[in-house]
Coordinates of C-alpha atoms and ligand atoms in Angstrom, one line a residue:
X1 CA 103.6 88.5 83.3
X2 CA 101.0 88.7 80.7
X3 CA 97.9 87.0 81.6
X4 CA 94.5 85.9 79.1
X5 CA 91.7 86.0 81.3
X6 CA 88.4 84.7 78.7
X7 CA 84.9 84.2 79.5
X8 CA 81.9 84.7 77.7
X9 CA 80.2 86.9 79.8
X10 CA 81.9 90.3 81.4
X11 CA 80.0 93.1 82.8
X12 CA 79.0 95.8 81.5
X13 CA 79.3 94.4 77.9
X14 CA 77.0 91.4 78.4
X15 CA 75.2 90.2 81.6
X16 CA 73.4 87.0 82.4
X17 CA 74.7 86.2 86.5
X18 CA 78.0 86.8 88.5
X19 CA 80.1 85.0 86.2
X20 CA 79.8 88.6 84.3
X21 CA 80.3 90.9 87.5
X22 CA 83.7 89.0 88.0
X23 CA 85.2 89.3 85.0
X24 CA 83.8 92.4 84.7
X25 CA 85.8 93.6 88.3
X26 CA 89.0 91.6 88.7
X27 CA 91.0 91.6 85.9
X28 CA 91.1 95.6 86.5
X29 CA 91.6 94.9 90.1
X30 CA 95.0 93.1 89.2
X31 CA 96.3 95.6 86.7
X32 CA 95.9 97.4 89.4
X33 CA 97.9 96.0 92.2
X34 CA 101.3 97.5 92.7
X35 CA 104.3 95.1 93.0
X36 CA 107.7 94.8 91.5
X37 CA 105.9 92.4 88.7
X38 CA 103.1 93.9 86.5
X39 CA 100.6 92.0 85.3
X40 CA 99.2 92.7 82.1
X41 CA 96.0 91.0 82.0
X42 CA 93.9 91.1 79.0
X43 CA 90.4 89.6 78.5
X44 CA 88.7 87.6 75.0
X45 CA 85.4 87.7 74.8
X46 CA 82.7 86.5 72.6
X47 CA 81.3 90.0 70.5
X48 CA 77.8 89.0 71.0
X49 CA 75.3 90.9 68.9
X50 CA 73.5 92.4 72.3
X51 CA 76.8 94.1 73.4
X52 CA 75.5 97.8 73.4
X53 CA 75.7 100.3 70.8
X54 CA 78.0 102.5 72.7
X55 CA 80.9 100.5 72.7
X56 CA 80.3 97.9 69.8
X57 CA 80.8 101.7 68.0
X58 CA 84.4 102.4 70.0
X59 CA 85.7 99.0 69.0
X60 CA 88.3 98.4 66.6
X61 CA 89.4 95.7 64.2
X62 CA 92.8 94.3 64.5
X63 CA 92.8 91.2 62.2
X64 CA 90.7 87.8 61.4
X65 CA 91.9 83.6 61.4
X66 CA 90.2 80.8 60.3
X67 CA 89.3 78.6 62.9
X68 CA 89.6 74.3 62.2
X69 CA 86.6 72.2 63.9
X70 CA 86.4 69.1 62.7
X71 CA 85.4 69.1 59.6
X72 CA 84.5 73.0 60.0
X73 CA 86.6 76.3 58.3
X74 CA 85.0 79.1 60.4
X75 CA 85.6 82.9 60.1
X76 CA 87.0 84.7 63.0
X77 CA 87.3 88.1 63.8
X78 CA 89.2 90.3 66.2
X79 CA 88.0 93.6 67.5
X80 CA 90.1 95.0 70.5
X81 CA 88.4 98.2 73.5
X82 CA 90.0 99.8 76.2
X83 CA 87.7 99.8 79.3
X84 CA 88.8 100.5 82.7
X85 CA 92.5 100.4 81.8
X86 CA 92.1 96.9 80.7
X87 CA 92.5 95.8 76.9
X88 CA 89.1 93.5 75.7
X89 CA 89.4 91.5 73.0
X90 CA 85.9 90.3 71.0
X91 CA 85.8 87.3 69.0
X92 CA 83.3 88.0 65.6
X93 CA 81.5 85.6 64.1
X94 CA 78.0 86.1 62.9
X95 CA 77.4 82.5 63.0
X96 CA 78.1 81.8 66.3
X97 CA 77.6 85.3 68.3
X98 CA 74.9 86.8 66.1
X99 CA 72.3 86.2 68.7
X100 CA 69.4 87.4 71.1
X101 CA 70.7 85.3 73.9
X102 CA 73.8 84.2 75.1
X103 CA 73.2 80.6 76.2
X104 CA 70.3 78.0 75.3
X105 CA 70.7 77.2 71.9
X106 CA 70.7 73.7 69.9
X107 CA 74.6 74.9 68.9
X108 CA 76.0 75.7 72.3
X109 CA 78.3 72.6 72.3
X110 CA 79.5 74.0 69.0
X111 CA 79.8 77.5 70.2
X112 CA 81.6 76.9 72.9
X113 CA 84.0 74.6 71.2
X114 CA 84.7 77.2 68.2
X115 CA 84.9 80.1 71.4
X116 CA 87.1 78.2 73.1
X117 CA 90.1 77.6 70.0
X118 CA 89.0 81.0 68.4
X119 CA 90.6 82.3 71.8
X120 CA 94.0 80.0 71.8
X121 CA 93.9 81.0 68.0
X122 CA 94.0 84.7 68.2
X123 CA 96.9 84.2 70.4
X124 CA 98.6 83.6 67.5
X125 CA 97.3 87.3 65.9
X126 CA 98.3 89.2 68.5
X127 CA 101.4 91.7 67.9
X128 CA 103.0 91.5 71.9
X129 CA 100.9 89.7 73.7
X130 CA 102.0 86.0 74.6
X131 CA 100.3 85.0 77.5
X132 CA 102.2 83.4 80.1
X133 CA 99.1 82.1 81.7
X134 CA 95.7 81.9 80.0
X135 CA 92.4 81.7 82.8
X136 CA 89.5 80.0 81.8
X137 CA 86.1 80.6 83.4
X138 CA 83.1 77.6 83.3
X139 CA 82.4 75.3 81.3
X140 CA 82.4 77.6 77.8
X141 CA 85.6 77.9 78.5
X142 CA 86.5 74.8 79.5
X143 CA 87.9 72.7 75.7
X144 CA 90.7 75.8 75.7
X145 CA 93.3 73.9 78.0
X146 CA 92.4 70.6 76.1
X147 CA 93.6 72.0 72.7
X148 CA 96.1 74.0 74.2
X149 CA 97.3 70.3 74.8
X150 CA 96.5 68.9 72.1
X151 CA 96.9 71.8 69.2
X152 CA 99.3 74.3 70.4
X153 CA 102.5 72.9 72.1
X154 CA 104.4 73.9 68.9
X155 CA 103.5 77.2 69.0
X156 CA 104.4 80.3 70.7
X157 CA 102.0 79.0 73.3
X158 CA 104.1 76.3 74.6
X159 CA 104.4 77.4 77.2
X160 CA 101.6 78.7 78.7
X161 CA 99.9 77.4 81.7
X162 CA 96.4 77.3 82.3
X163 CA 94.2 77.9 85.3
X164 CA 89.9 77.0 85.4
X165 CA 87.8 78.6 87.3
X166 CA 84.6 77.2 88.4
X167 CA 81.8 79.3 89.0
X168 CA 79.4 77.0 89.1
X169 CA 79.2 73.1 88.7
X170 CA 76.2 72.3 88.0
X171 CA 77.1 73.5 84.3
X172 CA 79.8 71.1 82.9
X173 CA 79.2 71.1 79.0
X174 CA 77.8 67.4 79.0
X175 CA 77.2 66.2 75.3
X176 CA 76.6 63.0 73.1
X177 CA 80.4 61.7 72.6
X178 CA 79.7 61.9 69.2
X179 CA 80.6 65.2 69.3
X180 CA 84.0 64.8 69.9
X181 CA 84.9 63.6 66.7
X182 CA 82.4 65.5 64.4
X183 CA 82.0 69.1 66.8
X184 CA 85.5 69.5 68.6
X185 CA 87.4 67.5 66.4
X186 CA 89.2 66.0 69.1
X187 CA 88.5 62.1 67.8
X188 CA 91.8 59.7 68.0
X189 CA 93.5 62.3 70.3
X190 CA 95.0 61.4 73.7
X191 CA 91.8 64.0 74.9
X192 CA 89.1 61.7 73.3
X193 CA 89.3 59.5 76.0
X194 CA 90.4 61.9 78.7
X195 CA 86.4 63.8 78.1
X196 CA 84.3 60.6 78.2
X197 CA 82.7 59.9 81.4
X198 CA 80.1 57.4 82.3
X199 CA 76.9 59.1 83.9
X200 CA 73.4 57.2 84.4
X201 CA 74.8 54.4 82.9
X202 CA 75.6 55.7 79.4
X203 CA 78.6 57.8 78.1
X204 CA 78.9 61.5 77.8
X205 CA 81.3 63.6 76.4
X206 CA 82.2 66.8 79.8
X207 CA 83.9 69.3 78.4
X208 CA 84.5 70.3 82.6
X209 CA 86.2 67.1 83.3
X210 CA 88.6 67.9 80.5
X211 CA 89.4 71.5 81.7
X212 CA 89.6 69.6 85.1
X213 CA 91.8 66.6 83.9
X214 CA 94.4 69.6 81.6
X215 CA 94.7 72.5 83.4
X216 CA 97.4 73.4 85.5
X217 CA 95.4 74.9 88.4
X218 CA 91.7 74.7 89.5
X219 CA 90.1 77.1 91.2
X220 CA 86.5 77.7 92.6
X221 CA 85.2 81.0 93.7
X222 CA 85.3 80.5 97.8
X223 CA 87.1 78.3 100.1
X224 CA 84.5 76.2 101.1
X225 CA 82.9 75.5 97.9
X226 CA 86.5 74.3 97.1
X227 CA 86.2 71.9 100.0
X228 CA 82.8 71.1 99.2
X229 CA 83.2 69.9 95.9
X230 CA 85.2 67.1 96.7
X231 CA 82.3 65.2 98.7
X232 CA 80.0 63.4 96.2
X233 CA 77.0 65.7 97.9
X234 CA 78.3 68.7 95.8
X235 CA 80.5 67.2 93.5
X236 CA 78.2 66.7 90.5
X237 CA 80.0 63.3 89.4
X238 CA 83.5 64.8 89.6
X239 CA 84.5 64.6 93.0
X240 CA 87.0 61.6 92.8
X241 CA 88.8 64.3 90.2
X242 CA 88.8 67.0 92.6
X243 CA 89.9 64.6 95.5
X244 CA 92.6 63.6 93.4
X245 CA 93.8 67.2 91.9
X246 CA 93.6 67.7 95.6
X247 CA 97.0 69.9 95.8
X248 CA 96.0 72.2 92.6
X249 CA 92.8 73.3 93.7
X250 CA 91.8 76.0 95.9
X251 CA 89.5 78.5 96.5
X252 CA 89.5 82.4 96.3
X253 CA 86.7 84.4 97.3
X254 CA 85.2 86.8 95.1
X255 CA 84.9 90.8 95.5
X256 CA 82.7 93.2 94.2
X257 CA 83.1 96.3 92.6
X258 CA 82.5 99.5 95.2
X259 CA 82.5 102.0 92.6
X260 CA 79.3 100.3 91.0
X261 CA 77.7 98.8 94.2
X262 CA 78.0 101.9 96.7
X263 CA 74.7 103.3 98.4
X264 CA 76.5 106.9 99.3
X265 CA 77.6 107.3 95.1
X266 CA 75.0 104.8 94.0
X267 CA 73.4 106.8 90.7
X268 CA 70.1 104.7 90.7
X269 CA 69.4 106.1 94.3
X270 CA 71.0 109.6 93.4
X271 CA 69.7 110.6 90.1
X272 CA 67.7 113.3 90.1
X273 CA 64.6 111.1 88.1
X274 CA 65.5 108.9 91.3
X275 CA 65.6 111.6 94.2
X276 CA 62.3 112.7 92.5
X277 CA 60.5 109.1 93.1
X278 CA 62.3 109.9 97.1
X279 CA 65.5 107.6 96.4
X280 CA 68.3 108.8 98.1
X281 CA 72.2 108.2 98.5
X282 CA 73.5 107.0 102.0
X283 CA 76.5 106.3 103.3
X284 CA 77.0 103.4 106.4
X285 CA 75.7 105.6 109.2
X286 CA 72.4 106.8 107.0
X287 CA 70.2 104.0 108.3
X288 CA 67.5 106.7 108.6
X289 CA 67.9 107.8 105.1
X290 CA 68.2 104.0 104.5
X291 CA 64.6 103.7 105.6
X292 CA 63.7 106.3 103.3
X293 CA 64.4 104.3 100.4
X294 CA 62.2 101.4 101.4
X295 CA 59.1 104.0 101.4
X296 CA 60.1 105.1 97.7
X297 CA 60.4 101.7 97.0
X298 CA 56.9 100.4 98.7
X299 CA 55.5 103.6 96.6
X300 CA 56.8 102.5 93.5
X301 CA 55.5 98.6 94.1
X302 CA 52.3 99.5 95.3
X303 CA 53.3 97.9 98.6
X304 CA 51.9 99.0 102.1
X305 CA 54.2 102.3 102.8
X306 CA 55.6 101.9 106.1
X307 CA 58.9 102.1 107.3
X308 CA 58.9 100.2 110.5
X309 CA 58.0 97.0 108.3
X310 CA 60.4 94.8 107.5
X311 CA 61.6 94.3 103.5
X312 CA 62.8 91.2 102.9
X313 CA 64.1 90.5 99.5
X314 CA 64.9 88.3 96.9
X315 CA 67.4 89.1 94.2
X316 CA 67.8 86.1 92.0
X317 CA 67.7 83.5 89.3
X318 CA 64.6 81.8 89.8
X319 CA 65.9 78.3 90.0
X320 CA 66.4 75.0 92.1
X321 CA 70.2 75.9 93.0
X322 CA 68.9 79.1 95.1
X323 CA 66.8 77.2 97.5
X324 CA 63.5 79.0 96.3
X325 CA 61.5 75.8 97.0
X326 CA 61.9 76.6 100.8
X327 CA 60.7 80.1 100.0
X328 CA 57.4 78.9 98.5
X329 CA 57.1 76.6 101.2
X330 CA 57.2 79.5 103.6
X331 CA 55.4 81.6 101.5
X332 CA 51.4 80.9 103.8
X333 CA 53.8 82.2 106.8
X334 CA 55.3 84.7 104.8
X335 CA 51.8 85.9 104.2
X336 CA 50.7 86.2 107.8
X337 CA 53.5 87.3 109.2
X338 CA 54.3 90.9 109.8
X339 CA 56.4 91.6 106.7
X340 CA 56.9 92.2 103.1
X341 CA 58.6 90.0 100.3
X342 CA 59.6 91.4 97.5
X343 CA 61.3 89.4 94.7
X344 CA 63.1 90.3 92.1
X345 CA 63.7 87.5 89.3
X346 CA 63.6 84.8 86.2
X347 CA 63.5 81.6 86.0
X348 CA 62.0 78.1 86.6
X349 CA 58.2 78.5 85.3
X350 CA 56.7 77.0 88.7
X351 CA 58.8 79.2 90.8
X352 CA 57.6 82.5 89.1
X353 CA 54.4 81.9 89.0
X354 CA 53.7 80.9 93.2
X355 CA 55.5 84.3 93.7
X356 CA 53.2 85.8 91.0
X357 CA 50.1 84.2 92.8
X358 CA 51.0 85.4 96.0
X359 CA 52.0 88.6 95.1
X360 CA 48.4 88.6 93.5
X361 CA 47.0 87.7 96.7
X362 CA 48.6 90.0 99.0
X363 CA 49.2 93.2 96.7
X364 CA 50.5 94.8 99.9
X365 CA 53.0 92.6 101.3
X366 CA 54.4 90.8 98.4
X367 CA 55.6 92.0 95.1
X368 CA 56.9 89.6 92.2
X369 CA 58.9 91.6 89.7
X370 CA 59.4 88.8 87.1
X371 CA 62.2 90.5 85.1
X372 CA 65.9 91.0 85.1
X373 CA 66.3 94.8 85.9
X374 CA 69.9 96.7 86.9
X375 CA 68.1 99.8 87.9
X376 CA 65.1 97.9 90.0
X377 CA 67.9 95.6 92.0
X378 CA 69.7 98.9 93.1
X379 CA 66.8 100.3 94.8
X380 CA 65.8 96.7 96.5
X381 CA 69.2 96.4 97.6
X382 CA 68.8 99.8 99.3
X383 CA 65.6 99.4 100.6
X384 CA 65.1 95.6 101.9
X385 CA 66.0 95.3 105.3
X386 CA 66.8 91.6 104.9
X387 CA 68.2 89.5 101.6
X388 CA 67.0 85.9 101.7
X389 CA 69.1 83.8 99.6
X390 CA 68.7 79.9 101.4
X391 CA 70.3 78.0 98.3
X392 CA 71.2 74.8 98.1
X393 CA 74.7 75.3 97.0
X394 CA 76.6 78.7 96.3
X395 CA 79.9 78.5 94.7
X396 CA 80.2 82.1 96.1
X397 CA 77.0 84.2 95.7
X398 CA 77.2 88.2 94.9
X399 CA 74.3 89.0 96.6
X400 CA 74.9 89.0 99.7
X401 CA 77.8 90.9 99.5
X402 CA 76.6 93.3 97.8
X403 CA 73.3 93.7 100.3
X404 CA 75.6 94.0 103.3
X405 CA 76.9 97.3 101.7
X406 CA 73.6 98.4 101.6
X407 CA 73.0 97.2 104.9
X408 CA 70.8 95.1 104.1
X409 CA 71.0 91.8 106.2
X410 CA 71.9 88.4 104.3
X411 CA 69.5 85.5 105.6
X412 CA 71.5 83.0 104.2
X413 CA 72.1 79.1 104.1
X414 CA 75.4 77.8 105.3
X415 CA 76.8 76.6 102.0
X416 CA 79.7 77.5 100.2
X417 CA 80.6 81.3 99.7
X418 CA 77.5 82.1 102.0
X419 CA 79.6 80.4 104.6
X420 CA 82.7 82.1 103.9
X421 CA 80.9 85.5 104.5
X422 CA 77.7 85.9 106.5
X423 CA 77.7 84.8 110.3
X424 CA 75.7 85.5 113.5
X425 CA 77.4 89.0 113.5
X426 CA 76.5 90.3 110.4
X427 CA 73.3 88.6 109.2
X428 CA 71.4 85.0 110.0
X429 CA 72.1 81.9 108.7
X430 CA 71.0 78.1 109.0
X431 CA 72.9 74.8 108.4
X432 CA 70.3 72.0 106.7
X433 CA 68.6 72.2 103.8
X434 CA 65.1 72.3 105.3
X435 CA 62.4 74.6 105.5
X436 CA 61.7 74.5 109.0
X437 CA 65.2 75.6 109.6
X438 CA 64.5 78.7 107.5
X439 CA 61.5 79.0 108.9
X440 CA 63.4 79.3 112.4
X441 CA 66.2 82.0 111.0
X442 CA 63.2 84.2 109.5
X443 CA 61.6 84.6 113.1
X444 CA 64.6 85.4 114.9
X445 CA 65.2 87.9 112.0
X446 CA 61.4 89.0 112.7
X447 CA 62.0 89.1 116.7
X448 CA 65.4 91.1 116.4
X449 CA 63.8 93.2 114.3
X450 CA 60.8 94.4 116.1
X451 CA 62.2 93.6 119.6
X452 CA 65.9 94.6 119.8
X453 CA 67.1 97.4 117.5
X454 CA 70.4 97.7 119.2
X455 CA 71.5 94.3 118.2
X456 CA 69.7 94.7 114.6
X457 CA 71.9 98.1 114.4
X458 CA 75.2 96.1 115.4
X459 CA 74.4 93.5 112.7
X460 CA 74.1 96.1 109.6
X461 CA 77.5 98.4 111.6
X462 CA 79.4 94.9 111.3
X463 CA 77.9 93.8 107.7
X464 CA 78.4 97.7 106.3
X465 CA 82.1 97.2 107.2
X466 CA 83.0 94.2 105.9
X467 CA 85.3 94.8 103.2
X468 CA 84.5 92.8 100.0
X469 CA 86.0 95.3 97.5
X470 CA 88.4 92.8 95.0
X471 CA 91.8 94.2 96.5
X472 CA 92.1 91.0 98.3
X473 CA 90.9 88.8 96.3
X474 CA 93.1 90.5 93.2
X475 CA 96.3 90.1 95.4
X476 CA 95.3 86.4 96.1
X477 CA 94.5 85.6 92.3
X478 CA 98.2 87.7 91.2
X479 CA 99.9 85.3 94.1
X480 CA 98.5 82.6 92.2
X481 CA 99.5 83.3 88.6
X482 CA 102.9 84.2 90.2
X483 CA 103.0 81.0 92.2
X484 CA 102.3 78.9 88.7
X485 CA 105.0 80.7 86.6
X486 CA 107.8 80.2 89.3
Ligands
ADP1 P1 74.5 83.6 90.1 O1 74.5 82.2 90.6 O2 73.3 83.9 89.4 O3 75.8 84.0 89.4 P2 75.4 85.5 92.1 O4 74.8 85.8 93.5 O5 76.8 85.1 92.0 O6 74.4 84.5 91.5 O7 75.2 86.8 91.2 C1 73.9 87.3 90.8 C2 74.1 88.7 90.2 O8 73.0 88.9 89.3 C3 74.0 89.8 91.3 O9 74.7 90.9 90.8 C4 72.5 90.1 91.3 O10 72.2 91.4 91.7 C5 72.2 90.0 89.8 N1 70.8 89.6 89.5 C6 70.2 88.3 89.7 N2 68.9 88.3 89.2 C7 68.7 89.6 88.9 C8 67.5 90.3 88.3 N3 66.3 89.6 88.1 N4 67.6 91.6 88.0 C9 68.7 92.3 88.2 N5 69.9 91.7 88.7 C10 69.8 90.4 89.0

């Protein structure tokens, strides 16, 4: 069973949210199952200039294509890296990878599109490896089972079947239909009029709905996102698809990867530059050494050092879809309550600059690091007590999986993956999209906290042994490509 999974994000080569922790983790989590089948699951990725030195130098060339768009004859190359056991492939092209940042450009519609049949294309270049089953991720990926369609059924490709992921659906890929024709060169094709849809009263071109419409098999990253998605509350204008794709969609929960996100191994807590700030590993009874943590971190933040109170945190993107507007709400009863906030994040221009004020204001119980930073997010995951992350949807949400290893508790809002994971055992959660509600779930944390340890203990025993490692969700992801190719 040989297997393309492509993206164009993948920890630890390139790194902008969870898409990249995923398919960074599971494809080495399958290769890794045992079973009478093997799967032999590779992964194509773009080879963005900002791919570090260390293994843009290991890399090695295998061969080059031209890729057709449109009217377009673009250059492609193919450089191939073992990491984990698992082959990468990176697609070259200066024009379209030769950049400071992965996402945000005037030519992303192009990008993707040239991404998207560069991958299908080097298919073709590839000495042994036919994949059975090619997996898509988002909406960059989302043209490659429309030309698979429409370019490929005469090739060794023929047949492959095709599965799209959806990590998040708020990003379909939604363009002038003019691009059809002139950017993906799809005009006069069956697929022109399969990517047209009619939003706020004018036509679009979504290159989602076409992954949607084409591929054998959708899938979203939890269970109840995938239920969600078919009410026109979450369904971003493609419900009536997912209602009627009904019995090809489902939903499989994502892991993470223990040997990265472990607080007894965890080398940001155990260096010895880290030990020296008074970091410190822990394992899930070390809620005393826990507490240490949150004093190195208080010292390093300039926050009030004290270990009795409470850290809440916030480890995010600093946008609409993670509920922040409830935080800043809450933010005058954040301030006089007996606690400290301390986010971690970028984003939306009015969202970091209330935490930034307030920060300002109250040096010693809230701290606004306005940056994206690996090393600082490992210490705050080790040293919050409590990870707020209310959002208004959450396809599946790493975070608070990766704070209940840390024992941190998830405050969460009952949505999607959040559902799926956190519950009165293990953390605190609320149902409506309001910040009263929050407001509500933040006391009772604050009660618990200062009036009933026992329970507070019971909640971080059940979160710590929760078991989110991918094993399950690699087993569940194998079953599917097995389930496809029978
Ligand atoms: P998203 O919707 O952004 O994909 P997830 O919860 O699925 O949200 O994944 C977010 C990932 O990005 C987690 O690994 C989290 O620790 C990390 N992250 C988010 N913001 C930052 C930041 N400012 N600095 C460091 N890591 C961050």
């Amino acid at each position: 069973m040989q297997i393309l999974f492509t993206a164009f994000e993948a920890d630890p080569f390139m790194k902008t949210g969870g898409l990249a922790d995923v398919a960074g983790s599971m494809p080495a989590a399958v290769k890794a199952l045992d079973g009478p089948e093997e799967a032999d699951i590779r992964v194509m990725l773009p080879k963005y200039s900002g791919i570090p030195g260390e293994y843009q130098e290991k890399m090695e060339f295998l061969s080059y294509f031209y890729v057709d768009l449109s009217w377009r004859h673009e250059y492609c190359g193919i450089f191939s890296l073992e990491h984990k056991g698992v082959t990468y492939y990176f697609l070259d092209s200066e024009k379209y990878f030769n950049r400071n940042q992965l996402y945000g450009d005037n030519d992303d519609c192009e990008r993707m599109a040239f991404f998207s049949k560069a991958c299908l294309e080097a298919c073709l270049h590839l000495d042994g490896f036919d994949p059975d089953i090619i997996h898509c991720n988002d909406w960059h990926t989302a043209l490659i089972p429309v030309y698979l369609r429409e370019f490929y059924r005469e090739t060794s490709l023929k047949k492959a079947k095709t599965i799209f992921t959806i990590h998040n659906l708020k990003f379909q890929g939604i363009y002038d239909p003019y691009v059809i024709g002139d950017t993906l060169g799809l005009h006069n094709t069956p697929a022109d009029a399969q990517l047209r849809q009619w939003r706020d009263y004018s036509c679009c071109a979504n290159f989602m709905l076409g992954a949607c419409t084409y591929a054998d098999w959708i899938t979203t990253v939890s269970p109840s996102y995938a239920e969600e998605i078919c009410t026109p509350y979450y369904g971003e204008g493609l419900d009536w698809l997912f209602n009627m794709r009904r019995d090809s969609l489902s939903g499989i929960l994502n892991g993470i990867d223990y040997d990265v996100w472990n607080p007894a191994t965890d080398p940001y807590l155990g260096s010895d530059a880290a030990k020296e700030l008074g970091y410190t590993n822990y394992g899930p009874r070390g809620m005393k050494k826990k507490l240490e943590n949150k004093l190195a971190l208080q010292k390093e933040l300039g926050l009030k050092q004290d270990k009795e109170i409470p850290m809440f945190a916030i480890i995010s993107r600093l946008t609409e879809q993670k509920g922040l507007d409830l935080v800043t709400y809450l933010l005058p009863h954040i301030a006089q309550s007996e606690m400290q906030l301390v986010v971690l994040g970028i984003g939306d221009g009015h969202f970091e600059e209330a935490f930034s004020w307030y920060a300002h204001q109250y040096p010693e119980k809230i701290s606004a690091q306005i940056k994206f930073d690996n090393a600082l997010s490992h210490k705050l995951y080790a040293a919050a007590d409590v990870m707020l992350i209310p959002s208004r949807f959450e396809p599946c949400g790493l975070t608070q999986l990766i704070a209940m290893k840390y024992a941190s508790l998830p405050l969460v809002r009952e949505t999607g993956g959040l559902k799926d994971t956190v519950n009165s055992s293990n953390g605190f959660s609320f149902l409506t999209f309001n910040a009263d509600d929050m407001k509500y779930s933040l006391d009772c944390a604050l009660d618990i906290w200062y009036n009933n340890r026992t329970e507070w203990l019971s909640k971080q025993k059940q979160a710590v042994s929760a078991d989110y490692s991918w094993s399950s969700s690699a087993k569940a992801y194998k079953e599917l490509y097995q389930h496809l190719l029978s």
